[in-house]
Short mmCIF file of C-alpha atoms and ligand atoms in Angstrom, two decimals:
data_model
loop_
_atom_site.label_atom_id
_atom_site.label_comp_id
_atom_site.label_asym_id
_atom_site.label_seq_id
_atom_site.Cartn_x
_atom_site.Cartn_y
_atom_site.Cartn_z
CA MET A 19 -15.38 15.48 -70.45
CA THR A 20 -16.57 19.02 -69.94
CA LEU A 21 -20.22 19.96 -70.01
CA ALA A 22 -20.64 23.50 -71.29
CA LEU A 23 -23.98 25.17 -70.62
CA LYS A 24 -24.40 28.35 -72.62
CA ARG A 25 -27.11 30.99 -72.15
CA LEU A 26 -29.87 28.57 -71.16
CA THR A 27 -33.36 30.03 -70.86
CA ARG A 28 -36.53 28.14 -69.95
CA HIS A 29 -39.92 29.82 -69.59
CA PHE A 30 -43.12 28.47 -68.11
CA SER A 31 -45.66 31.00 -69.42
CA ALA A 32 -44.36 34.36 -68.32
CA LEU A 33 -42.05 32.94 -65.67
CA ALA A 34 -38.35 32.48 -66.44
CA ALA A 35 -37.42 29.34 -64.56
CA LEU A 36 -33.98 29.69 -66.10
CA ASP A 37 -32.78 33.07 -67.28
CA ASP A 38 -29.57 33.19 -69.33
CA VAL A 39 -27.65 30.51 -67.37
CA SER A 40 -24.05 29.71 -68.47
CA LEU A 41 -21.85 27.27 -66.63
CA ASP A 42 -18.95 24.83 -67.27
CA ILE A 43 -18.92 21.55 -65.39
CA ALA A 44 -15.51 19.95 -65.34
CA ASP A 45 -14.82 16.22 -65.54
CA GLY A 46 -14.77 14.65 -62.05
CA GLU A 47 -16.27 17.71 -60.39
CA PHE A 48 -18.78 17.64 -57.56
CA LEU A 49 -21.04 20.56 -58.15
CA ALA A 50 -23.83 21.70 -55.83
CA LEU A 51 -26.75 23.75 -57.08
CA VAL A 52 -28.18 25.75 -54.19
CA GLY A 53 -30.85 28.40 -53.98
CA PRO A 54 -34.32 28.98 -52.52
CA SER A 55 -37.38 27.16 -53.63
CA GLY A 56 -38.32 27.99 -57.23
CA SER A 57 -34.92 29.32 -58.16
CA GLY A 58 -34.56 26.92 -61.10
CA LYS A 59 -32.30 24.15 -59.67
CA THR A 60 -34.57 21.26 -60.66
CA THR A 61 -35.28 22.76 -64.05
CA LEU A 62 -31.50 22.89 -64.80
CA LEU A 63 -31.08 19.30 -63.63
CA ARG A 64 -34.02 18.06 -65.72
CA ILE A 65 -32.55 19.68 -68.80
CA LEU A 66 -29.23 17.90 -68.20
CA ALA A 67 -31.13 14.65 -67.70
CA GLY A 68 -33.03 14.98 -70.98
CA LEU A 69 -36.40 15.27 -69.18
CA ASP A 70 -36.93 18.86 -70.30
CA TYR A 71 -35.56 21.21 -72.98
CA PRO A 72 -34.50 24.90 -72.84
CA ASP A 73 -36.23 27.51 -75.03
CA GLU A 74 -32.85 28.96 -75.86
CA GLY A 75 -29.21 28.14 -75.29
CA SER A 76 -27.02 25.11 -75.72
CA VAL A 77 -25.29 22.33 -73.81
CA THR A 78 -22.27 20.63 -75.26
CA ARG A 79 -20.13 17.79 -74.06
CA ASN A 80 -16.60 17.92 -75.45
CA GLY A 81 -17.98 20.13 -78.22
CA GLN A 82 -20.85 17.77 -79.13
CA ASP A 83 -24.47 18.81 -78.89
CA PHE A 84 -25.62 17.23 -75.66
CA LEU A 85 -29.27 18.29 -75.99
CA ALA A 86 -29.67 16.48 -79.32
CA ALA A 87 -28.85 13.17 -77.54
CA SER A 88 -31.77 11.24 -76.03
CA ALA A 89 -31.94 10.82 -72.23
CA ARG A 90 -30.57 7.24 -72.68
CA GLU A 91 -27.72 8.28 -74.93
CA ARG A 92 -26.51 10.90 -72.46
CA ASN A 93 -25.54 8.18 -70.00
CA VAL A 94 -26.61 10.06 -66.90
CA GLY A 95 -27.62 8.54 -63.56
CA LEU A 96 -30.59 10.12 -61.73
CA VAL A 97 -31.61 10.03 -58.12
CA PHE A 98 -34.56 12.09 -56.79
CA GLN A 99 -35.70 12.94 -53.32
CA HIS A 100 -38.49 10.46 -53.37
CA TYR A 101 -36.79 7.20 -54.02
CA ALA A 102 -38.74 6.08 -57.03
CA LEU A 103 -37.86 2.40 -56.51
CA PHE A 104 -40.00 -0.25 -58.08
CA ARG A 105 -42.09 -1.57 -55.21
CA HIS A 106 -42.73 -4.96 -56.72
CA LEU A 107 -38.99 -5.61 -57.40
CA THR A 108 -36.42 -6.63 -54.82
CA VAL A 109 -33.37 -4.57 -54.06
CA ARG A 110 -31.26 -6.71 -56.47
CA GLU A 111 -33.85 -6.40 -59.23
CA ASN A 112 -34.12 -2.68 -58.70
CA VAL A 113 -30.37 -2.24 -59.08
CA ALA A 114 -30.25 -4.49 -62.10
CA PHE A 115 -33.14 -2.80 -63.86
CA GLY A 116 -31.23 -0.30 -65.98
CA LEU A 117 -29.01 -3.09 -67.31
CA ARG A 118 -31.81 -5.58 -67.97
CA VAL A 119 -33.80 -3.11 -70.13
CA ARG A 120 -30.83 -2.33 -72.41
CA PRO A 121 -31.16 -3.42 -76.06
CA ARG A 122 -29.84 -6.96 -76.47
CA ARG A 123 -26.56 -5.98 -78.17
CA ARG A 124 -25.60 -3.67 -75.25
CA ARG A 125 -26.99 -5.83 -72.48
CA PRO A 126 -24.44 -7.55 -70.26
CA SER A 127 -24.86 -11.30 -69.68
CA ARG A 128 -26.78 -12.59 -66.69
CA ASP A 129 -23.56 -13.39 -64.92
CA GLN A 130 -22.12 -9.98 -65.63
CA ILE A 131 -25.26 -8.31 -64.34
CA ARG A 132 -25.17 -10.43 -61.21
CA ALA A 133 -21.52 -9.56 -60.58
CA ARG A 134 -22.09 -5.87 -61.08
CA VAL A 135 -25.14 -5.79 -58.85
CA ASP A 136 -23.19 -7.69 -56.14
CA GLY A 137 -20.36 -5.19 -56.39
CA LEU A 138 -22.68 -2.21 -56.14
CA LEU A 139 -24.65 -3.55 -53.19
CA LYS A 140 -21.35 -4.13 -51.38
CA ARG A 141 -20.33 -0.57 -52.23
CA VAL A 142 -23.51 0.96 -50.90
CA GLN A 143 -23.25 -1.34 -47.81
CA LEU A 144 -26.43 -3.29 -48.55
CA ALA A 145 -24.88 -6.63 -49.54
CA ASP A 146 -27.18 -8.50 -47.02
CA LEU A 147 -30.43 -6.91 -48.11
CA GLY A 148 -30.52 -7.84 -51.77
CA SER A 149 -33.67 -9.94 -51.50
CA ARG A 150 -35.72 -7.43 -49.58
CA TYR A 151 -38.45 -5.26 -51.12
CA PRO A 152 -38.31 -1.42 -50.84
CA SER A 153 -41.11 -1.40 -48.20
CA GLN A 154 -38.81 -3.46 -45.97
CA LEU A 155 -36.04 -0.80 -45.95
CA SER A 156 -35.41 2.46 -44.04
CA GLY A 157 -35.38 5.74 -45.90
CA GLY A 158 -31.55 5.91 -45.89
CA GLN A 159 -31.34 2.33 -47.19
CA ARG A 160 -33.81 3.11 -50.02
CA GLN A 161 -31.79 6.09 -51.09
CA ARG A 162 -28.64 3.95 -51.20
CA VAL A 163 -30.54 1.46 -53.40
CA ALA A 164 -31.60 4.35 -55.65
CA LEU A 165 -27.94 5.41 -55.89
CA ALA A 166 -26.79 1.85 -56.66
CA ARG A 167 -29.44 1.62 -59.35
CA ALA A 168 -28.29 4.96 -60.90
CA LEU A 169 -24.67 3.74 -60.75
CA ALA A 170 -25.39 0.37 -62.32
CA VAL A 171 -25.36 1.77 -65.81
CA GLU A 172 -21.94 3.35 -65.20
CA PRO A 173 -23.09 6.89 -65.84
CA ASP A 174 -20.67 9.66 -66.93
CA VAL A 175 -22.70 12.19 -64.93
CA LEU A 176 -24.63 11.54 -61.72
CA LEU A 177 -27.56 13.95 -61.20
CA LEU A 178 -29.00 14.09 -57.71
CA ASP A 179 -32.03 16.18 -56.75
CA GLU A 180 -32.32 16.53 -52.94
CA PRO A 181 -31.44 12.84 -52.58
CA PHE A 182 -31.34 13.11 -48.76
CA GLY A 183 -34.13 15.66 -48.40
CA ALA A 184 -36.58 13.24 -46.73
CA LEU A 185 -34.06 11.80 -44.27
CA ASP A 186 -33.39 12.83 -40.67
CA ALA A 187 -30.39 14.96 -39.90
CA GLN A 188 -28.10 12.22 -38.59
CA VAL A 189 -28.62 9.80 -41.47
CA ARG A 190 -28.28 12.70 -43.86
CA THR A 191 -24.88 13.69 -42.50
CA ALA A 192 -23.61 10.14 -42.63
CA LEU A 193 -24.89 9.59 -46.21
CA ARG A 194 -23.46 12.82 -47.58
CA ARG A 195 -19.95 11.94 -46.45
CA TRP A 196 -20.37 8.47 -47.87
CA LEU A 197 -21.58 10.00 -51.20
CA ARG A 198 -18.55 12.25 -51.39
CA GLU A 199 -16.25 9.24 -50.90
CA LEU A 200 -18.12 7.27 -53.51
CA HIS A 201 -17.86 10.17 -55.92
CA GLU A 202 -14.06 10.17 -55.49
CA GLU A 203 -13.65 6.41 -55.64
CA LEU A 204 -15.63 6.08 -58.86
CA GLY A 205 -14.30 9.28 -60.49
CA LEU A 206 -17.84 10.49 -61.15
CA THR A 207 -19.00 13.91 -62.25
CA THR A 208 -21.79 14.76 -59.89
CA VAL A 209 -24.37 17.54 -59.99
CA PHE A 210 -26.22 17.76 -56.71
CA VAL A 211 -29.33 19.93 -56.02
CA THR A 212 -29.93 20.83 -52.36
CA HIS A 213 -31.84 23.31 -50.28
CA ASP A 214 -29.33 22.74 -47.53
CA GLN A 215 -26.45 25.16 -47.90
CA GLU A 216 -24.48 23.50 -45.09
CA GLU A 217 -24.65 20.22 -47.00
CA ALA A 218 -23.45 21.99 -50.18
CA LEU A 219 -20.61 23.75 -48.39
CA GLU A 220 -19.43 20.46 -46.86
CA LEU A 221 -19.70 18.30 -49.99
CA ALA A 222 -19.07 20.26 -53.15
CA ASP A 223 -15.98 21.29 -55.07
CA ARG A 224 -17.96 24.28 -56.29
CA LEU A 225 -21.33 25.80 -55.44
CA VAL A 226 -23.68 27.38 -57.92
CA VAL A 227 -25.92 29.81 -56.06
CA MET A 228 -29.19 30.40 -57.93
CA ASN A 229 -31.85 33.03 -57.45
CA LYS A 230 -34.92 33.55 -59.64
CA GLY A 231 -33.58 31.52 -62.52
CA ARG A 232 -30.18 33.23 -62.63
CA ILE A 233 -26.79 32.33 -61.24
CA GLU A 234 -25.71 34.75 -58.55
CA GLN A 235 -22.26 33.29 -57.96
CA VAL A 236 -20.20 30.19 -58.78
CA GLY A 237 -17.17 29.22 -56.75
CA PRO A 238 -15.51 26.89 -54.25
CA PRO A 239 -17.22 26.75 -50.84
CA HIS A 240 -14.60 28.91 -49.05
CA VAL A 241 -14.94 31.67 -51.70
CA ILE A 242 -18.73 31.65 -51.56
CA TYR A 243 -18.64 31.81 -47.79
CA GLN A 244 -15.84 34.29 -47.32
CA ASP A 245 -16.35 36.43 -50.38
CA PRO A 246 -20.00 36.45 -51.31
CA ALA A 247 -20.40 38.47 -54.47
CA THR A 248 -23.93 39.84 -54.00
CA PRO A 249 -26.24 40.73 -51.08
CA PHE A 250 -28.33 37.70 -51.96
CA VAL A 251 -25.37 35.36 -51.53
CA CYS A 252 -24.39 37.11 -48.26
CA GLU A 253 -27.88 36.48 -46.85
CA PHE A 254 -28.49 33.05 -48.34
CA ILE A 255 -25.21 31.31 -47.51
CA GLY A 256 -24.34 30.99 -43.83
CA ARG A 257 -25.60 33.29 -41.08
CA THR A 258 -24.89 37.00 -41.30
CA ASN A 259 -25.67 40.38 -39.65
CA ARG A 260 -26.69 43.28 -41.83
CA ILE A 261 -26.07 46.90 -40.81
CA VAL A 262 -26.35 50.16 -42.66
CA MET A 263 -23.33 52.49 -42.61
CA GLU A 264 -23.12 56.13 -43.59
CA ARG A 265 -20.33 58.21 -44.93
CA ARG A 266 -18.89 60.53 -42.26
CA GLY A 267 -15.91 62.50 -43.55
CA ASP A 268 -13.27 60.02 -44.56
CA THR A 269 -14.91 57.13 -42.71
CA TRP A 270 -17.83 54.71 -42.99
CA ALA A 271 -19.67 54.76 -39.72
CA ALA A 272 -22.66 53.27 -37.85
CA GLY A 273 -23.37 54.59 -34.35
CA GLY A 274 -20.07 54.99 -32.43
CA TRP A 275 -18.14 52.62 -34.65
CA SER A 276 -16.32 53.77 -37.80
CA VAL A 277 -13.69 52.62 -40.23
CA THR A 278 -11.40 54.57 -42.59
CA ALA A 279 -13.11 54.66 -45.99
CA GLY A 280 -10.11 55.17 -48.34
CA SER A 281 -11.40 54.71 -51.79
CA SER A 282 -14.06 52.17 -50.76
CA GLY A 283 -17.65 53.07 -51.62
CA GLY A 284 -16.58 55.95 -53.87
CA ARG A 285 -19.08 58.77 -54.11
CA PHE A 286 -21.86 56.97 -52.21
CA ARG A 287 -23.34 58.30 -48.95
CA SER A 288 -24.64 55.08 -47.48
CA ALA A 289 -23.80 51.40 -47.65
CA VAL A 290 -25.01 48.01 -46.37
CA ALA A 291 -22.47 45.82 -44.59
CA TYR A 292 -22.75 42.09 -43.98
CA ILE A 293 -20.86 40.73 -40.97
CA ARG A 294 -20.52 37.03 -40.17
CA PRO A 295 -21.21 36.09 -36.50
CA GLU A 296 -17.58 35.00 -36.10
CA HIS A 297 -16.34 38.34 -37.39
CA LEU A 298 -17.40 40.45 -34.43
CA SER A 299 -14.81 41.09 -31.76
CA LEU A 300 -16.26 41.41 -28.23
CA SER A 301 -13.33 42.99 -26.43
CA VAL A 302 -12.22 45.97 -28.45
CA PRO A 303 -9.66 48.06 -26.49
CA GLU A 304 -10.57 51.59 -25.31
CA GLY A 305 -9.44 54.17 -27.89
CA LYS A 306 -10.52 52.07 -30.91
CA PRO A 307 -13.94 52.80 -32.43
CA ALA A 308 -16.56 50.32 -31.14
CA TRP A 309 -20.15 49.87 -30.29
CA GLY A 310 -21.29 49.66 -26.70
CA ALA A 311 -23.35 46.44 -26.51
CA ARG A 312 -25.12 44.35 -23.94
CA LEU A 313 -25.15 40.57 -24.03
CA ARG A 314 -28.75 39.32 -24.13
CA HIS A 315 -28.69 35.53 -24.60
CA VAL A 316 -26.17 32.74 -24.82
CA TYR A 317 -27.18 29.67 -26.85
CA LEU A 318 -24.73 26.88 -26.27
CA ALA A 319 -24.39 24.66 -29.41
CA GLY A 320 -21.60 22.20 -28.58
CA SER A 321 -18.16 23.65 -29.27
CA ILE A 322 -19.67 26.97 -30.45
CA ALA A 323 -21.84 29.42 -28.53
CA HIS A 324 -24.21 31.72 -30.34
CA LEU A 325 -24.71 35.03 -28.59
CA ASP A 326 -27.36 37.68 -29.10
CA ILE A 327 -25.98 41.14 -28.34
CA HIS A 328 -27.99 44.35 -28.35
CA ILE A 329 -26.44 47.56 -29.61
CA ALA A 330 -28.63 50.46 -28.45
CA GLU A 331 -26.91 53.14 -30.49
CA ILE A 332 -27.93 51.49 -33.79
CA ASP A 333 -30.98 49.78 -32.21
CA GLN A 334 -30.04 46.31 -33.54
CA THR A 335 -29.51 42.86 -32.13
CA LEU A 336 -26.55 41.10 -33.72
CA GLU A 337 -25.50 37.47 -33.63
CA VAL A 338 -21.98 36.62 -32.50
CA ASP A 339 -20.28 33.23 -32.41
CA VAL A 340 -17.55 32.42 -29.96
CA ALA A 341 -15.84 29.20 -28.92
CA SER A 342 -17.77 27.77 -25.96
CA GLU A 343 -14.56 27.54 -23.99
CA ASP A 344 -14.24 31.34 -24.26
CA LEU A 345 -17.55 31.94 -22.40
CA GLY A 346 -15.84 31.53 -19.00
CA ARG A 347 -12.55 33.21 -20.00
CA LEU A 348 -14.37 36.36 -21.21
CA ALA A 349 -17.00 36.15 -18.42
CA LEU A 350 -19.80 36.19 -20.97
CA THR A 351 -23.09 36.04 -19.09
CA PRO A 352 -26.34 37.76 -19.97
CA GLY A 353 -26.31 41.46 -19.08
CA THR A 354 -22.51 41.84 -19.57
CA ALA A 355 -21.49 45.14 -21.19
CA LEU A 356 -19.17 44.74 -24.21
CA ARG A 357 -17.19 46.81 -26.64
CA VAL A 358 -17.89 45.34 -30.03
CA ALA A 359 -16.54 45.96 -33.59
CA PRO A 360 -16.46 44.01 -36.84
CA THR A 361 -13.13 42.40 -37.75
CA ARG A 362 -14.33 41.65 -41.33
CA LEU A 363 -17.26 42.72 -43.44
CA VAL A 364 -18.48 42.68 -47.01
CA ALA A 365 -20.09 46.01 -48.07
CA PHE A 366 -22.16 47.30 -50.98
CA PRO A 367 -22.94 51.05 -51.37
CA LEU A 368 -26.62 51.96 -51.63
CA ASP A 369 -27.66 54.02 -54.62
CA ASP A 370 -29.58 57.33 -54.46
CA SER A 371 -32.93 55.79 -55.47
CA PRO A 372 -35.80 56.10 -52.87
CA ALA A 373 -35.39 52.36 -52.14
CA GLY A 374 -31.62 52.66 -51.69
CA LEU A 375 -30.57 49.59 -53.72
CA PRO A 376 -27.15 47.94 -53.25
CA VAL A 377 -24.66 48.60 -56.06
CA VAL A 378 -23.20 45.15 -56.60
CA GLY A 379 -20.31 46.29 -58.89
CA GLU A 380 -18.95 48.58 -56.14
CA ARG A 381 -18.65 45.89 -53.44
CA TRP A 382 -15.68 45.98 -51.08
CA VAL A 383 -14.30 43.94 -48.20
CA MET A 384 -12.93 45.38 -44.97
CA GLN A 385 -10.59 43.30 -42.91
CA ASP A 386 -9.17 44.49 -39.56
CA ARG A 387 -5.83 42.79 -39.19
CA GLY A 388 -5.21 44.58 -36.09
P1 ATP B 22 -37.37 23.60 -55.19
O1 ATP B 22 -36.13 23.81 -54.39
O2 ATP B 22 -38.60 24.07 -54.56
O3 ATP B 22 -37.46 22.26 -55.86
P2 ATP B 22 -36.21 24.69 -57.68
O4 ATP B 22 -35.13 25.65 -57.46
O5 ATP B 22 -35.79 23.31 -58.01
O6 ATP B 22 -37.21 24.67 -56.45
P3 ATP B 22 -37.66 24.60 -60.14
O7 ATP B 22 -38.41 23.34 -59.82
O8 ATP B 22 -36.60 24.52 -61.14
O9 ATP B 22 -37.16 25.28 -58.82
O10 ATP B 22 -38.74 25.62 -60.57
C1 ATP B 22 -38.43 26.95 -61.06
C2 ATP B 22 -39.70 27.71 -61.34
O11 ATP B 22 -40.33 27.14 -62.50
C3 ATP B 22 -40.75 27.64 -60.24
O12 ATP B 22 -41.32 28.90 -60.11
C4 ATP B 22 -41.68 26.56 -60.70
O13 ATP B 22 -42.95 26.80 -60.18
C5 ATP B 22 -41.65 26.73 -62.21
N1 ATP B 22 -41.88 25.45 -62.87
C6 ATP B 22 -41.11 24.37 -62.86
N2 ATP B 22 -41.63 23.39 -63.65
C7 ATP B 22 -42.79 23.87 -64.17
C8 ATP B 22 -43.77 23.34 -65.06
N3 ATP B 22 -43.70 22.07 -65.55
N4 ATP B 22 -44.85 24.19 -65.32
C9 ATP B 22 -44.97 25.39 -64.87
N5 ATP B 22 -44.03 25.98 -64.05
C10 ATP B 22 -42.97 25.24 -63.68
#
């Protein structure tokens, strides 16, 4: 089963909540929709769920018109951030709800419903809590009930909108791993909306990065992280440093650092470069182009240390990540003088307009293998 979304547009008055969105969702895929608030993630999910309709565009499933099917006929399971459990029903009754309200000819027998609910409660690790009411559960337990309820009808597609948004970080991490395992065990197709890009990178087969109703990039996590296609994706996914480079002869340069330009950046005179914190080398040998930097702060975060380094010649503070065990080996204490250069960057030339806008189609990647 492939869901093919073609040229979807949805306006609310003058605002395009979705603007020409096309996307294929493969059978068995775990897809994460990420993007800032208001970028259109929920609107897209609601259209798939049959709770809203696009102004233009189509969705087909194996070539059949998906939008013409009612929400019930689509056979999707839905879980939202705010566990909309029925307060007056027990956990068991909540999970059984979608089966009980089926038309008689499609409704399983009482025994079948009981067996399915038992199986699901076991699967979501709540077998002992079936007779409790939602108010007697923790947030994480409620979200697992909501998932079990969505799964009870054996959906083809599971749609999740920030399902762990209201939970604390530890519960969230545990639940997302559990969700990924469940997705694999049950062979589901899952579309997951999240604000949390770390969650998306960890969980999904592919990420869809949205911005202002449009898709900026679709790809597997490592591609989105290593090869962001647009400045927006560079800045939205993961941490990054942004510097401006200028063309000097046959090099791109910023302060005392430069790199051979070759054909990169073509005719343009300046460019913006994005450098991940782990792609800054702190001990560049004499003779190689580098910035002179001073270490300002060390923030120890378990196995990784985040460093702030100040580079006077470009008047910028950059973030650098090193393995914590390297702090001692490299004698990294505040005040230390360093020779710093990027080992990898993603660059976009800036056009000649007064604002100097990035030219996305001329993007290039520089990698120092040296
Ligand atoms: P968030 O992460 O904050 O949930 P989102 O990416 O899910 O955001 P959407 O909820 O899809 O964003 O909203 C996209 C845009 O459409 C927003 O600007 C929102 O205000 C607008 N919008 C959504 N639903 C409606 C509606 N029913 N009426 C008017 N505007 C709406």
